[in-house]
Coordinates of N, CA and C in Angstrom, one line a residue:
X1 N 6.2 -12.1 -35.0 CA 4.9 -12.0 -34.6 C 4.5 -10.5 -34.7
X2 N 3.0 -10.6 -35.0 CA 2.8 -8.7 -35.6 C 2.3 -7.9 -34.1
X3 N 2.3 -6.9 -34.8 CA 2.2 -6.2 -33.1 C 0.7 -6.0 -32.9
X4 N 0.2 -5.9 -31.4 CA -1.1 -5.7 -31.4 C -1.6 -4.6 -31.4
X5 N -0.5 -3.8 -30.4 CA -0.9 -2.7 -29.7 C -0.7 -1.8 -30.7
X6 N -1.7 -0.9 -31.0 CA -1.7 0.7 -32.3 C -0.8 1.3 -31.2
X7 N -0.3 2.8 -31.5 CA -0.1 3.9 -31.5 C -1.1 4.7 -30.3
X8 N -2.3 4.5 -30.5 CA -3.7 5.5 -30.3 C -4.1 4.6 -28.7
X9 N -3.4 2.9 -28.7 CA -3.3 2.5 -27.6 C -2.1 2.5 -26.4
X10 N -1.5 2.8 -27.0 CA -0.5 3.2 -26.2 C -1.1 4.6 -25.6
X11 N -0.8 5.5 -26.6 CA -1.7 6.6 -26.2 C -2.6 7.0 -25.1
X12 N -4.0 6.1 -25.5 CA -4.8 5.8 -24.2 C -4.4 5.1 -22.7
X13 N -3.8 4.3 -22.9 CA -3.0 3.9 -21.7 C -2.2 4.4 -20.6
X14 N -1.6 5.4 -21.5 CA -0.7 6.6 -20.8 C -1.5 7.4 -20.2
X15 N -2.7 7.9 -21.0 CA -3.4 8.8 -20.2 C -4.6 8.2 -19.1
X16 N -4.6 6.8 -19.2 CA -5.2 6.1 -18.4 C -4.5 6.3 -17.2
X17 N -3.4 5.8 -17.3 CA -2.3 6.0 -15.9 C -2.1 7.0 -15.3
X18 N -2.0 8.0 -16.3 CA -2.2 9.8 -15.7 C -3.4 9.8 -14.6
X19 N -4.2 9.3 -15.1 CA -5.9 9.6 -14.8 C -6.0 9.1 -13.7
X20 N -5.7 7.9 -13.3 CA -6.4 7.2 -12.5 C -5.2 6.7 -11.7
X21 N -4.2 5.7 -12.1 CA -3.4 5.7 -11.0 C -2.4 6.4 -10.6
X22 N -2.0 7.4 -11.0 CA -1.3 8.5 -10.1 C -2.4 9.3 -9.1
X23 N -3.4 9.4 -10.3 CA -4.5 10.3 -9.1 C -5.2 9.7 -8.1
X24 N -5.4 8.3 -8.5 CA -5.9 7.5 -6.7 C -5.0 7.6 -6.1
X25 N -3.5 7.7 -5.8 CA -2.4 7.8 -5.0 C -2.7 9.2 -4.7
X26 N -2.5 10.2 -5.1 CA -2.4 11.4 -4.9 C -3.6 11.9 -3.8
X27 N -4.8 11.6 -4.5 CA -5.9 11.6 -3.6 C -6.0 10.7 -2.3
X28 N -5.6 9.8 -2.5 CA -5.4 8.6 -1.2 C -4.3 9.6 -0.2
X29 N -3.0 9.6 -0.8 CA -2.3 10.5 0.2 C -2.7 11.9 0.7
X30 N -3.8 12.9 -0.1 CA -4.4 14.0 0.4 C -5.3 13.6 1.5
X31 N -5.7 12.2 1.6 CA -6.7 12.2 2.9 C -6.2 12.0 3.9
X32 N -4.8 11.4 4.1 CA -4.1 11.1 5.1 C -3.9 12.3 6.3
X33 N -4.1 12.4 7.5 CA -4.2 13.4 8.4 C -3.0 13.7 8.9
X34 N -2.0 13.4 8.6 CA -0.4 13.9 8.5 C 0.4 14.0 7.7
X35 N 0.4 15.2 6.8 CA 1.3 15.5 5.7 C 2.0 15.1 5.0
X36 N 3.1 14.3 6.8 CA 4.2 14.0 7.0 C 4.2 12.3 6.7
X37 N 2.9 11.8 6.4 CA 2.7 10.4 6.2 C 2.4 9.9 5.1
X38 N 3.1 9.6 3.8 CA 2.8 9.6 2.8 C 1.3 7.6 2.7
X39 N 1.3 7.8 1.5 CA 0.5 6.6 1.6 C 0.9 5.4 1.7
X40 N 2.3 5.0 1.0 CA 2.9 4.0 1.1 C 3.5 3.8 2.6
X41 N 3.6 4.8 3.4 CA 4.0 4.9 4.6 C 2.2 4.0 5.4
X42 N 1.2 4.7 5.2 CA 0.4 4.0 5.8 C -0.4 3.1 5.6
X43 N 0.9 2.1 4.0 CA 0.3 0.7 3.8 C 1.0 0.1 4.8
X44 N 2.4 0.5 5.1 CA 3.5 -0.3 6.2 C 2.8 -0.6 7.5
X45 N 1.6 1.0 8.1 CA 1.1 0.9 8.8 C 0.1 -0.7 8.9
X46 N -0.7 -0.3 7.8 CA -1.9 -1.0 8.0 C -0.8 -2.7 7.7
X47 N 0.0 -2.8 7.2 CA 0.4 -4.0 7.1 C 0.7 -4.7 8.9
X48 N 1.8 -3.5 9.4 CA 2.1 -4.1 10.9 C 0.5 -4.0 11.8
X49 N -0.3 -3.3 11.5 CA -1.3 -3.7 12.3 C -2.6 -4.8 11.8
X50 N -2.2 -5.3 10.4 CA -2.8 -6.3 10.3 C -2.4 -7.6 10.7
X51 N -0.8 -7.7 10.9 CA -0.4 -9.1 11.7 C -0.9 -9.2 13.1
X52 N -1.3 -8.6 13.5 CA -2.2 -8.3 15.3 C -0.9 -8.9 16.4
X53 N -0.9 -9.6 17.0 CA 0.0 -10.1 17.6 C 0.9 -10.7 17.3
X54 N 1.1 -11.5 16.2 CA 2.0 -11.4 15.6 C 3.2 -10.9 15.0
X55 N 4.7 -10.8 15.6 CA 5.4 -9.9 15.4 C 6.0 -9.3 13.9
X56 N 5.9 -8.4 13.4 CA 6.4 -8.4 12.1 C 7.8 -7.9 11.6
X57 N 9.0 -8.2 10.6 CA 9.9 -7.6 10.6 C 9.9 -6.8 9.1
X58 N 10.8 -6.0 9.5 CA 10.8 -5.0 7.7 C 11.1 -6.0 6.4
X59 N 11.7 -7.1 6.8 CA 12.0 -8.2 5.4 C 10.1 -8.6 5.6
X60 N 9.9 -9.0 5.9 CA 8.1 -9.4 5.9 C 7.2 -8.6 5.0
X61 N 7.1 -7.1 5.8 CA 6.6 -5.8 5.3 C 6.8 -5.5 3.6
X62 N 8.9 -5.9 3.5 CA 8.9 -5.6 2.2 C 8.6 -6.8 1.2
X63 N 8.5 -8.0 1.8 CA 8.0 -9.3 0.9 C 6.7 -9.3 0.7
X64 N 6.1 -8.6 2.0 CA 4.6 -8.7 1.5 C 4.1 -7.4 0.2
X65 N 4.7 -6.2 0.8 CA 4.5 -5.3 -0.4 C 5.3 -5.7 -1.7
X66 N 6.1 -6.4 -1.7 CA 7.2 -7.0 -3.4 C 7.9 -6.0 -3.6
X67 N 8.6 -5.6 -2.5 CA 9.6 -4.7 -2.7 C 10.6 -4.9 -2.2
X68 N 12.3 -4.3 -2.4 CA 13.0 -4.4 -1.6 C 13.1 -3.7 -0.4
X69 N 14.0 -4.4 0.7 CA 14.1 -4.1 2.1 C 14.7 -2.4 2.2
X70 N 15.3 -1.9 1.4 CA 16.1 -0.6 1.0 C 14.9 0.4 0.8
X71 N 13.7 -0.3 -0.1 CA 12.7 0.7 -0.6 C 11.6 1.1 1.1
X72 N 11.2 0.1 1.5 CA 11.0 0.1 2.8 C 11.5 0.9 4.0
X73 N 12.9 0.2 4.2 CA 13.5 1.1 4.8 C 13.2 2.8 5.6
X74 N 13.0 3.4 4.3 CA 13.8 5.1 4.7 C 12.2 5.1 5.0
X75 N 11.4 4.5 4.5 CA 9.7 5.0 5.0 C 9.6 4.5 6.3
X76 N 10.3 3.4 7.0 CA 10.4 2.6 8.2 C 10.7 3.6 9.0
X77 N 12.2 4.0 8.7 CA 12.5 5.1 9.6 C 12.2 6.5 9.6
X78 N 10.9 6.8 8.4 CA 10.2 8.1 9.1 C 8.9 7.8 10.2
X79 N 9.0 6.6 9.9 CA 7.7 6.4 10.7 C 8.1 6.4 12.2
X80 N 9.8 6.0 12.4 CA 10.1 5.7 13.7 C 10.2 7.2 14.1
X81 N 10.8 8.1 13.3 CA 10.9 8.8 13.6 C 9.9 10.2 14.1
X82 N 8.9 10.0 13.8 CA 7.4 10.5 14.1 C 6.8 9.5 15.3
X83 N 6.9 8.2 15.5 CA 6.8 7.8 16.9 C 5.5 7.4 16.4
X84 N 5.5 6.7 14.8 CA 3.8 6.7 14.6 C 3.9 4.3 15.3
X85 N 5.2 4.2 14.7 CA 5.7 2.6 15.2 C 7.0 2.8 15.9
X86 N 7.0 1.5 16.6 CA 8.2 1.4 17.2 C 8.9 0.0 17.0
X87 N 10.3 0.0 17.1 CA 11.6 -1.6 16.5 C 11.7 -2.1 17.9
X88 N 11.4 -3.2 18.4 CA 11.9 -4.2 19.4 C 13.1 -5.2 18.9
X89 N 14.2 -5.4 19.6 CA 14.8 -6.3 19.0 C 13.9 -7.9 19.3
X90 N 14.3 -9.6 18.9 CA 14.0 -10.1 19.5 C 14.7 -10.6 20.6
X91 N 14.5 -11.6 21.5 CA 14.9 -11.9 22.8 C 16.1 -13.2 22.7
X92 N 16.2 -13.7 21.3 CA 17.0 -14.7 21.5 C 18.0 -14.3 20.0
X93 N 17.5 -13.6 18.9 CA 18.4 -13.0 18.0 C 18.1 -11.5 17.5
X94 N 19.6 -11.1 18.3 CA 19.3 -9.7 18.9 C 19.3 -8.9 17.3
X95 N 19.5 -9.4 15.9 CA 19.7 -8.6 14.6 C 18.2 -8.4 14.3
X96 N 17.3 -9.5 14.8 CA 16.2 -9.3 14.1 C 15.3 -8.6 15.1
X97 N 14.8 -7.4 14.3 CA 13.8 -6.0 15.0 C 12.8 -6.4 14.5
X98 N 11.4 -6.4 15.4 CA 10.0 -6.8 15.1 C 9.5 -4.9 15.8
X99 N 8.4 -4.8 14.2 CA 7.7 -3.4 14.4 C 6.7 -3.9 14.6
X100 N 6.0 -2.7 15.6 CA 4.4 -2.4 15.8 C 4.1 -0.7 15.9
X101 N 3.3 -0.7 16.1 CA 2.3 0.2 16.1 C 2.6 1.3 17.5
X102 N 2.9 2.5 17.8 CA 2.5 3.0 18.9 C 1.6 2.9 19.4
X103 N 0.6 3.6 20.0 CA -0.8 3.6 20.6 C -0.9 5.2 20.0
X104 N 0.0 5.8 19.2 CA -0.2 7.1 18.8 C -0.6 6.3 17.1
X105 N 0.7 5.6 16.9 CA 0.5 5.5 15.4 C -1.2 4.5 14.6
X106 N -1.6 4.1 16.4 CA -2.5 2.8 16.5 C -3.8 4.1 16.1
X107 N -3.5 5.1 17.0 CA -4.9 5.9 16.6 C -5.1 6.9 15.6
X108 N -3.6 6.9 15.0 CA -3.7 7.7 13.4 C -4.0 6.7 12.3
X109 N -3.7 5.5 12.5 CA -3.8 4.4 11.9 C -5.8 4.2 11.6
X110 N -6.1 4.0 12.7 CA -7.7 4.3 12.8 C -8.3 5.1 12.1
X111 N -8.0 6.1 12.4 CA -8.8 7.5 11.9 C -8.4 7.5 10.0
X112 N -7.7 6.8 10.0 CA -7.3 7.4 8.4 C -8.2 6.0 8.0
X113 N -8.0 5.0 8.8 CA -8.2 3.3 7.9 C -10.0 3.7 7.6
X114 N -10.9 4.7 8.9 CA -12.1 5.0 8.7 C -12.5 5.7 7.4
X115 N -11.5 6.5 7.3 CA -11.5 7.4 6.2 C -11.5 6.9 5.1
X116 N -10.5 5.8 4.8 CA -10.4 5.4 3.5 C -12.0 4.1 2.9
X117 N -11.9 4.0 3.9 CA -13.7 2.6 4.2 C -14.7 3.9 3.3
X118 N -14.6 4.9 4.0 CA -15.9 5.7 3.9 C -15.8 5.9 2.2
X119 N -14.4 6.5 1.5 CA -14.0 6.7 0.5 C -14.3 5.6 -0.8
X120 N -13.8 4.4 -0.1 CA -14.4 3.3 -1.1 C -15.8 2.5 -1.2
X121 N -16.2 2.5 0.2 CA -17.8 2.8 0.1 C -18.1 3.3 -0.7
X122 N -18.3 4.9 -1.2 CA -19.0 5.9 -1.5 C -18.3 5.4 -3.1
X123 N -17.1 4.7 -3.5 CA -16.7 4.5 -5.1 C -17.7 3.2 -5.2
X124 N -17.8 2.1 -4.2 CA -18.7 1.1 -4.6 C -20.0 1.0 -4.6
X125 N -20.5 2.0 -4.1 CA -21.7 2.6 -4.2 C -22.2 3.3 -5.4
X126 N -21.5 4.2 -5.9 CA -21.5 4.7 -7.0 C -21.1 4.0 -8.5
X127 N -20.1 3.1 -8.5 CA -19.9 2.3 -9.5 C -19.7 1.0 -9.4
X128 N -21.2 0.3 -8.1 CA -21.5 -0.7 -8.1 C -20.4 -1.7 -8.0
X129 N -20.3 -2.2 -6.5 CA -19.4 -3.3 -5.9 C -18.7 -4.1 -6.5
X130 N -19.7 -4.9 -7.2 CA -19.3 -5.9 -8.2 C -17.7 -5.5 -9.2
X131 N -18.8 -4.6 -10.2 CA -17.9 -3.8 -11.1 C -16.6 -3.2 -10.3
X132 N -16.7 -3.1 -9.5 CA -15.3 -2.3 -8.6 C -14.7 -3.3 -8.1
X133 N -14.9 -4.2 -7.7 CA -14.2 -5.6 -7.7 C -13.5 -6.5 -8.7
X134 N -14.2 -6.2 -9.6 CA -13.7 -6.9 -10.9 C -12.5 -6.1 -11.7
X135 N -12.9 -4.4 -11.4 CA -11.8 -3.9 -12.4 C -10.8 -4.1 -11.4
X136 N -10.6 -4.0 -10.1 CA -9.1 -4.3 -9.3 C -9.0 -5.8 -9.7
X137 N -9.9 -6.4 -9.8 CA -8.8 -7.9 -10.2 C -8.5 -8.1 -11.6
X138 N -8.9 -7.0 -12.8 CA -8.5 -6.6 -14.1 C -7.4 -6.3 -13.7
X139 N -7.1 -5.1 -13.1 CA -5.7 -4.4 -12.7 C -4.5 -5.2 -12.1
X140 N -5.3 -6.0 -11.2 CA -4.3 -6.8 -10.4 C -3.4 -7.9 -11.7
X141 N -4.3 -8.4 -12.7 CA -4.1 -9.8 -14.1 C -3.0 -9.0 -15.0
X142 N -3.3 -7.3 -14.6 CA -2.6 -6.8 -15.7 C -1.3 -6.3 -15.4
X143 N -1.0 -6.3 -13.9 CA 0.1 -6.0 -13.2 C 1.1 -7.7 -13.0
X144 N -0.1 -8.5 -12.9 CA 0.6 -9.6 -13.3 C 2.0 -10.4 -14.3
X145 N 1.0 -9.9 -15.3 CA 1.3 -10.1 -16.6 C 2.7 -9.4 -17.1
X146 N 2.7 -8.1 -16.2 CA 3.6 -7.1 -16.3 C 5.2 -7.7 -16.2
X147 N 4.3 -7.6 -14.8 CA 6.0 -8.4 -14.2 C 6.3 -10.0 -14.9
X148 N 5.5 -10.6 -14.9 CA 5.7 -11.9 -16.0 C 6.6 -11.2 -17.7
X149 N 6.6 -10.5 -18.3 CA 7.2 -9.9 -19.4 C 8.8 -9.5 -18.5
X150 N 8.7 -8.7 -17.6 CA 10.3 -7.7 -16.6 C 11.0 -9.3 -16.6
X151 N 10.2 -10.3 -16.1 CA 10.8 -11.1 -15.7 C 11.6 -12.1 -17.2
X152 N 11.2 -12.0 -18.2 CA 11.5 -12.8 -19.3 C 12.5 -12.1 -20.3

């Protein structure tokens, strides 16, 4: 089977990825109001405070992000270690730790979750909702597809 992809697409691709998703990361983590909190650290956040009462454990966090429990991990325990969440065991099997949120990590968690609203606001505003919806679920078909190929 012939190939599709030129040279000059590959090419563009690379620097598509330069451009845009290293630099939404980069910028996403420059707005974070603790240095010391990278961004993948305050998806873990937003993840344990989107189960609300619901207890969550680090196997959950890392199944829901598609990652392994190792990769999770060392971000888990910087977070404990800043006092932004805290590990309860549970009451009837003492191996399994359910995280939440401090009331410290609850109000850094806030302040930044406002910040990033305001940030994507002002991109869907600018290049129209719609369109901004559609290219993340281009991105999302093409990350798909990705791991569909890793996997085969």
């Amino acid at each position: 089977r012939g190939k599709i992809m030129e040279q000059a697409d590959i090419s563009f691709i690379a620097q598509a990825y330069n451009k845009s998703i290293k630099l939404i990361g980069t910028l996403l983590e420059s707005k974070i109001s603790d240095p010391q909190v990278s961004f993948d650290m305050f998806m873990i956040m937003h993840i344990i405070e989107q189960s609300g009462s619901e207890p969550i454990t680090l196997s959950e966090i890392a199944e829901t992000q598609e990652v392994t429990k190792s990769a999770i991990s060392r971000k888990v325990g910087t977070l404990l270690d800043l006092g932004l969440i805290e590990q309860k065991s549970d009451r009837v099997d003492r191996r399994k730790k359910y995280l939440t949120l401090t009331n410290r990590g609850r109000e850094m968690y806030w302040k930044n979750d406002k910040i990033f609203k305001e940030m994507l606001d002002d991109v869907a505003k600018r290049y129209g909702k719609d369109d901004f919806l559609k290219t993340l679920e281009h991105i999302n078909k093409i990350v798909e597809v990705i791991k569909d190929t890793m996997d085969n």
